[in-house]
Short mmCIF file of C-alpha atoms in Angstrom, two decimals:
data_model
loop_
_atom_site.label_atom_id
_atom_site.label_comp_id
_atom_site.label_asym_id
_atom_site.label_seq_id
_atom_site.Cartn_x
_atom_site.Cartn_y
_atom_site.Cartn_z
CA MET A 1 237.13 85.50 102.16
CA PRO A 2 235.73 86.29 98.68
CA THR A 3 234.20 89.75 98.32
CA SER A 4 232.11 89.03 95.21
CA VAL A 5 228.53 87.76 95.26
CA THR A 6 227.20 85.17 92.82
CA TYR A 7 223.58 84.48 91.99
CA THR A 8 221.47 82.40 89.60
CA ALA A 9 219.41 84.03 86.85
CA THR A 10 216.96 82.69 84.27
CA LEU A 11 217.07 83.75 80.63
CA SER A 12 213.66 85.01 79.50
CA ILE A 13 213.92 83.18 76.17
CA ARG A 14 212.87 79.65 75.29
CA ARG A 15 215.51 76.92 75.34
CA GLU A 16 214.52 76.09 71.74
CA THR A 17 215.67 79.55 70.67
CA VAL A 18 219.00 79.08 72.46
CA LEU A 19 219.49 75.74 70.70
CA PHE A 20 218.53 77.35 67.37
CA LEU A 21 221.25 79.98 67.75
CA ALA A 22 223.77 77.45 69.08
CA THR A 23 223.23 75.34 65.95
CA LEU A 24 223.84 78.37 63.73
CA LEU A 25 227.04 79.14 65.63
CA ARG A 26 228.25 75.54 65.29
CA GLU A 27 227.65 75.69 61.54
CA GLU A 28 229.57 78.99 61.38
CA ARG A 29 232.53 77.46 63.23
CA ARG A 30 232.56 74.56 60.78
CA ARG A 31 232.42 76.99 57.85
CA ARG A 32 235.43 78.84 59.25
CA GLY A 33 237.28 75.60 59.91
CA THR A 34 237.53 76.22 63.66
CA ARG A 35 239.07 73.19 65.33
CA ARG A 36 237.50 71.57 68.37
CA GLY A 37 238.73 73.04 71.64
CA ARG A 38 240.03 76.26 70.07
CA ARG A 39 237.20 78.40 71.44
CA ALA A 40 236.99 79.60 75.03
CA ILE A 41 233.32 78.66 75.39
CA THR A 42 230.91 76.24 73.72
CA CYS A 43 228.37 77.18 71.06
CA PHE A 44 225.55 76.86 73.59
CA THR A 45 227.30 79.15 76.08
CA GLN A 46 228.06 81.64 73.30
CA ALA A 47 224.38 81.60 72.35
CA VAL A 48 223.44 82.38 75.96
CA LEU A 49 225.92 85.28 75.97
CA ILE A 50 224.43 86.73 72.79
CA LEU A 51 220.82 86.32 73.93
CA ARG A 52 221.56 87.90 77.31
CA TRP A 53 222.83 90.96 75.45
CA PHE A 54 219.78 91.12 73.18
CA ALA A 55 217.13 90.42 75.83
CA ASP A 56 218.58 92.32 78.80
CA ASN A 57 221.22 94.59 77.23
CA THR A 58 223.72 93.10 79.68
CA ARG A 59 226.99 95.04 79.67
CA ILE A 60 229.82 93.45 77.73
CA THR A 61 232.09 93.75 80.77
CA GLN A 62 229.60 91.73 82.83
CA LEU A 63 229.19 89.12 80.10
CA ALA A 64 232.96 88.73 79.90
CA ILE A 65 233.25 88.23 83.67
CA ASP A 66 230.34 85.78 83.83
CA HIS A 67 231.76 83.62 81.04
CA GLY A 68 235.40 83.86 82.05
CA ILE A 69 236.61 85.53 78.85
CA SER A 70 238.14 88.87 77.94
CA ARG A 71 236.08 91.87 76.83
CA THR A 72 237.66 91.65 73.38
CA THR A 73 236.59 88.02 73.04
CA ALA A 74 233.08 88.83 74.31
CA TYR A 75 232.73 91.55 71.67
CA ARG A 76 233.98 89.17 68.97
CA TYR A 77 231.54 86.44 69.99
CA LEU A 78 228.66 88.94 70.10
CA HIS A 79 229.37 90.34 66.64
CA GLU A 80 229.68 86.81 65.26
CA GLY A 81 226.22 85.99 66.57
CA ILE A 82 224.72 89.20 65.20
CA ASP A 83 226.09 88.46 61.72
CA VAL A 84 224.93 84.83 61.76
CA LEU A 85 221.39 85.83 62.71
CA ALA A 86 221.19 88.85 60.40
CA SER A 87 222.15 86.67 57.43
CA LEU A 88 218.79 84.91 57.87
CA ALA A 89 216.74 88.13 57.80
CA PRO A 90 214.06 88.08 55.07
CA ASP A 91 214.34 89.94 51.77
CA LEU A 92 211.79 92.71 51.17
CA ARG A 93 210.51 91.38 47.85
CA ASP A 94 210.12 87.87 49.27
CA VAL A 95 208.19 89.26 52.24
CA LEU A 96 205.81 91.21 50.01
CA GLU A 97 205.26 88.21 47.74
CA LYS A 98 204.42 86.02 50.74
CA ALA A 99 202.13 88.72 52.13
CA THR A 100 200.27 88.86 48.81
CA HIS A 101 199.93 85.09 48.58
CA ALA A 102 198.82 84.87 52.23
CA GLY A 103 196.02 87.31 51.48
CA LEU A 104 197.07 90.13 53.81
CA THR A 105 194.83 93.16 53.36
CA HIS A 106 197.75 95.60 53.51
CA VAL A 107 201.15 96.28 55.06
CA ASN A 108 202.41 99.23 57.10
CA LEU A 109 205.54 101.29 56.54
CA ASP A 110 207.07 103.18 59.44
CA GLY A 111 210.45 104.33 60.65
CA ILE A 112 212.12 104.00 64.03
CA VAL A 113 215.23 105.76 65.30
CA ILE A 114 217.31 103.44 67.49
CA ALA A 115 219.22 105.52 70.03
CA THR A 116 223.01 105.28 70.02
CA ASP A 117 225.76 106.51 72.35
CA ARG A 118 228.08 107.38 69.47
CA VAL A 119 228.22 111.13 68.90
CA ALA A 120 230.08 113.94 67.14
CA THR A 121 230.41 112.32 63.72
CA PRO A 122 230.63 115.06 61.07
CA GLY A 123 228.05 114.85 58.30
CA PRO A 124 227.01 117.01 55.35
CA ASN A 125 227.10 120.75 56.01
CA ARG A 126 228.95 120.02 59.25
CA ALA A 127 225.76 118.65 60.79
CA ASP A 128 226.10 115.73 63.20
CA LEU A 129 225.54 112.60 61.12
CA TRP A 130 223.64 110.63 63.75
CA TRP A 131 221.66 113.44 65.40
CA SER A 132 217.90 113.19 64.87
CA GLY A 133 216.33 116.62 65.07
CA LYS A 134 212.86 115.08 65.33
CA HIS A 135 213.71 112.77 68.24
CA LYS A 136 216.30 115.04 69.87
CA HIS A 137 218.90 112.31 70.34
CA HIS A 138 221.57 110.45 68.39
CA GLY A 139 220.40 107.34 66.59
CA GLY A 140 220.12 105.25 63.46
CA ASN A 141 217.02 105.23 61.25
CA ILE A 142 215.47 101.82 60.53
CA GLN A 143 212.52 101.34 58.18
CA VAL A 144 209.99 98.69 59.22
CA ILE A 145 207.39 96.87 57.14
CA SER A 146 204.72 95.27 59.32
CA ALA A 147 201.60 93.12 58.96
CA PRO A 148 198.14 94.64 59.54
CA ASP A 149 198.17 93.34 63.12
CA GLY A 150 201.50 95.05 63.83
CA TRP A 151 203.89 92.11 63.54
CA PRO A 152 207.22 93.21 61.99
CA LEU A 153 207.79 91.48 58.65
CA TRP A 154 210.94 93.19 57.41
CA VAL A 155 213.49 95.71 58.66
CA SER A 156 215.96 97.73 56.62
CA ASP A 157 219.63 98.40 57.09
CA VAL A 158 220.52 101.54 59.03
CA ARG A 159 220.70 105.11 57.79
CA PRO A 160 222.03 108.06 59.86
CA GLY A 161 219.49 109.55 62.26
CA ARG A 162 219.65 112.97 60.60
CA GLU A 163 217.88 111.59 57.51
CA HIS A 164 214.09 111.71 57.24
CA ASP A 165 211.97 108.58 56.79
CA MET A 166 211.20 109.43 53.16
CA THR A 167 214.89 109.83 52.34
CA CYS A 168 215.75 106.53 54.02
CA ALA A 169 212.92 104.70 52.24
CA ARG A 170 214.16 105.92 48.86
CA GLN A 171 217.79 105.10 49.70
CA HIS A 172 216.82 101.50 50.48
CA GLY A 173 214.69 101.18 47.34
CA ILE A 174 211.60 100.51 49.46
CA ILE A 175 209.28 102.81 47.53
CA THR A 176 210.28 101.30 44.19
CA THR A 177 209.69 97.77 45.50
CA LEU A 178 206.34 98.64 47.06
CA ALA A 179 205.21 100.16 43.76
CA THR A 180 205.53 96.79 42.01
CA PHE A 181 202.99 95.23 44.42
CA ARG A 182 200.39 97.98 44.10
CA PRO A 183 197.34 97.78 44.08
CA ASP A 184 197.23 94.09 45.18
CA LEU A 185 198.97 94.94 48.46
CA PRO A 186 198.32 98.53 49.64
CA THR A 187 200.86 100.16 51.96
CA LEU A 188 199.79 102.50 54.76
CA ALA A 189 202.12 105.21 56.06
CA ASP A 190 202.09 108.57 57.86
CA LEU A 191 202.70 112.02 56.40
CA GLY A 192 206.44 111.49 56.66
CA TYR A 193 206.05 109.58 53.38
CA GLU A 194 203.93 112.25 51.69
CA GLY A 195 206.48 112.43 48.88
CA ALA A 196 205.49 108.89 47.84
CA ALA A 197 201.72 109.42 48.00
CA ASP A 198 201.45 107.93 44.51
CA VAL A 199 202.67 104.59 45.94
CA VAL A 200 201.70 104.50 49.63
CA ARG A 201 198.47 105.59 51.27
CA VAL A 202 199.03 108.62 53.51
CA PRO A 203 196.55 110.92 55.29
CA VAL A 204 194.97 113.77 53.34
CA LYS A 205 196.68 117.02 54.32
CA LYS A 206 195.07 120.44 54.24
CA LYS A 207 197.33 122.73 52.25
CA SER A 208 197.72 126.44 52.77
CA GLY A 209 195.11 128.48 50.91
CA GLN A 210 192.82 125.50 50.34
CA PRO A 211 189.40 124.95 51.98
CA LYS A 212 189.03 122.77 55.05
CA LEU A 213 188.94 119.01 54.63
CA GLY A 214 185.52 117.58 53.90
CA HIS A 215 183.64 114.86 55.77
CA ASP A 216 184.89 112.11 53.46
CA GLN A 217 188.50 113.22 53.86
CA HIS A 218 188.19 113.34 57.66
CA THR A 219 186.65 109.87 57.62
CA TYR A 220 189.44 108.55 55.41
CA ASN A 221 192.08 110.01 57.73
CA LYS A 222 190.36 108.53 60.78
CA LEU A 223 190.21 105.09 59.17
CA LEU A 224 193.83 105.29 58.08
CA ARG A 225 194.94 106.46 61.52
CA GLY A 226 193.11 103.59 63.21
CA LEU A 227 194.67 100.94 60.98
CA ARG A 228 198.13 102.46 61.22
CA GLY A 229 197.84 102.64 64.99
CA ILE A 230 197.66 98.85 65.09
CA GLY A 231 200.61 98.59 62.70
CA GLU A 232 202.80 100.80 64.89
CA ARG A 233 202.88 97.94 67.39
CA ALA A 234 205.78 96.52 65.36
CA ASN A 235 208.35 99.05 66.57
CA ALA A 236 207.26 98.67 70.18
CA LEU A 237 207.32 94.87 69.91
CA LEU A 238 210.96 94.90 68.86
CA THR A 239 212.18 97.39 71.47
CA VAL A 240 210.15 95.91 74.34
CA THR A 241 211.26 92.34 73.60
CA PHE A 242 214.92 93.25 73.14
CA LYS A 243 216.29 95.85 75.53
CA ALA A 244 219.47 96.07 73.45
CA LEU A 245 217.46 97.98 70.83
CA ARG A 246 216.59 100.78 73.23
CA ARG A 247 220.12 102.18 73.10
CA VAL A 248 223.00 100.69 71.11
CA SER A 249 226.55 101.33 72.29
CA LEU A 250 228.21 99.51 69.40
CA ASP A 251 229.21 101.09 66.10
CA PRO A 252 225.99 102.82 64.86
CA TRP A 253 226.54 101.36 61.38
CA ARG A 254 225.88 97.97 63.03
CA ILE A 255 222.36 98.95 64.11
CA GLY A 256 220.81 97.57 60.92
CA LYS A 257 222.36 94.13 61.43
CA ILE A 258 221.37 94.18 65.10
CA VAL A 259 217.70 94.89 64.34
CA GLN A 260 217.67 92.31 61.54
CA ALA A 261 219.10 89.75 63.97
CA ALA A 262 216.44 90.71 66.52
CA LEU A 263 213.70 90.14 63.93
CA VAL A 264 214.99 86.62 63.22
CA LEU A 265 215.04 85.87 66.96
CA LEU A 266 211.54 87.29 67.43
CA ASN A 267 210.08 85.13 64.65
CA HIS A 268 211.76 81.99 65.98
CA GLU A 269 210.88 82.69 69.60
CA HIS A 270 207.17 82.92 68.72
CA ASN A 271 207.15 80.32 65.89
CA TRP A 272 205.60 83.04 63.72
CA THR A 273 204.35 82.28 60.21
CA MET A 274 202.51 84.58 57.82
CA SER A 275 198.82 83.96 57.22
CA ALA A 276 195.62 85.83 56.44
CA SER A 277 194.75 85.69 60.15
CA HIS A 278 197.18 88.58 60.67
CA SER A 279 194.97 90.91 58.64
CA VAL A 280 192.37 93.41 59.79
CA ILE A 281 189.38 94.72 57.88
CA PHE A 282 190.41 97.30 55.30
CA SER A 283 188.13 98.95 52.78
CA TYR A 284 189.17 101.44 50.13
#
């Protein structure tokens, strides 16, 4: 008598998205010259495996068992899907140009630290490379550009969690790129980007020894905080939609590709296109 229990589950992603990924995987197999019948599972089944990992963070061991393949093969198929999807992630300059042409009132810049299980990697000054002192856990820093309504438009590659948002933004060349679109497309950010206040709009900060902020400054900060609060939806949208982004057990240097792949899936799943309807009122 068998001791295992089987059950049927439904993937919480549209069939069109599965077919989209399966088509990309088929094209990748053709590019590599993979002969018919040389893979353990079909492109469609591989797409289901990948999307189960993204949507539900299903353990690789479980995915391997369910699809009748080894753990090594499951990992290889997963990484192949991540790379195929990430290759379609938008370029920052293209995103900003489209945002300008679409008439968006502004964009938001924010960072998110994706938790990781990988620990004890020596960094500068013997500090743990992936430890985020602000968030009190190991993770990789991802910079996110979002529309006024909080839809993620672009995500960066990963930087170690020990680095601050401002450092990561400069490393990725984000500040330099944003400067070329100012003032047609203002960028809103929090005080973590105070060092780029000449490029991005950050709250007014009371400095030591200076008088209290005036009424106009308080009003400006309140307006900025309200608009940014909507924009911060982007980070939550990614992590709520894809449980795999809540804690990554793969190589932390892969976090950037994983989030970029998730953005491509999110856009396709919702048939999202940029338009002025994604703006909110902004006066400056």
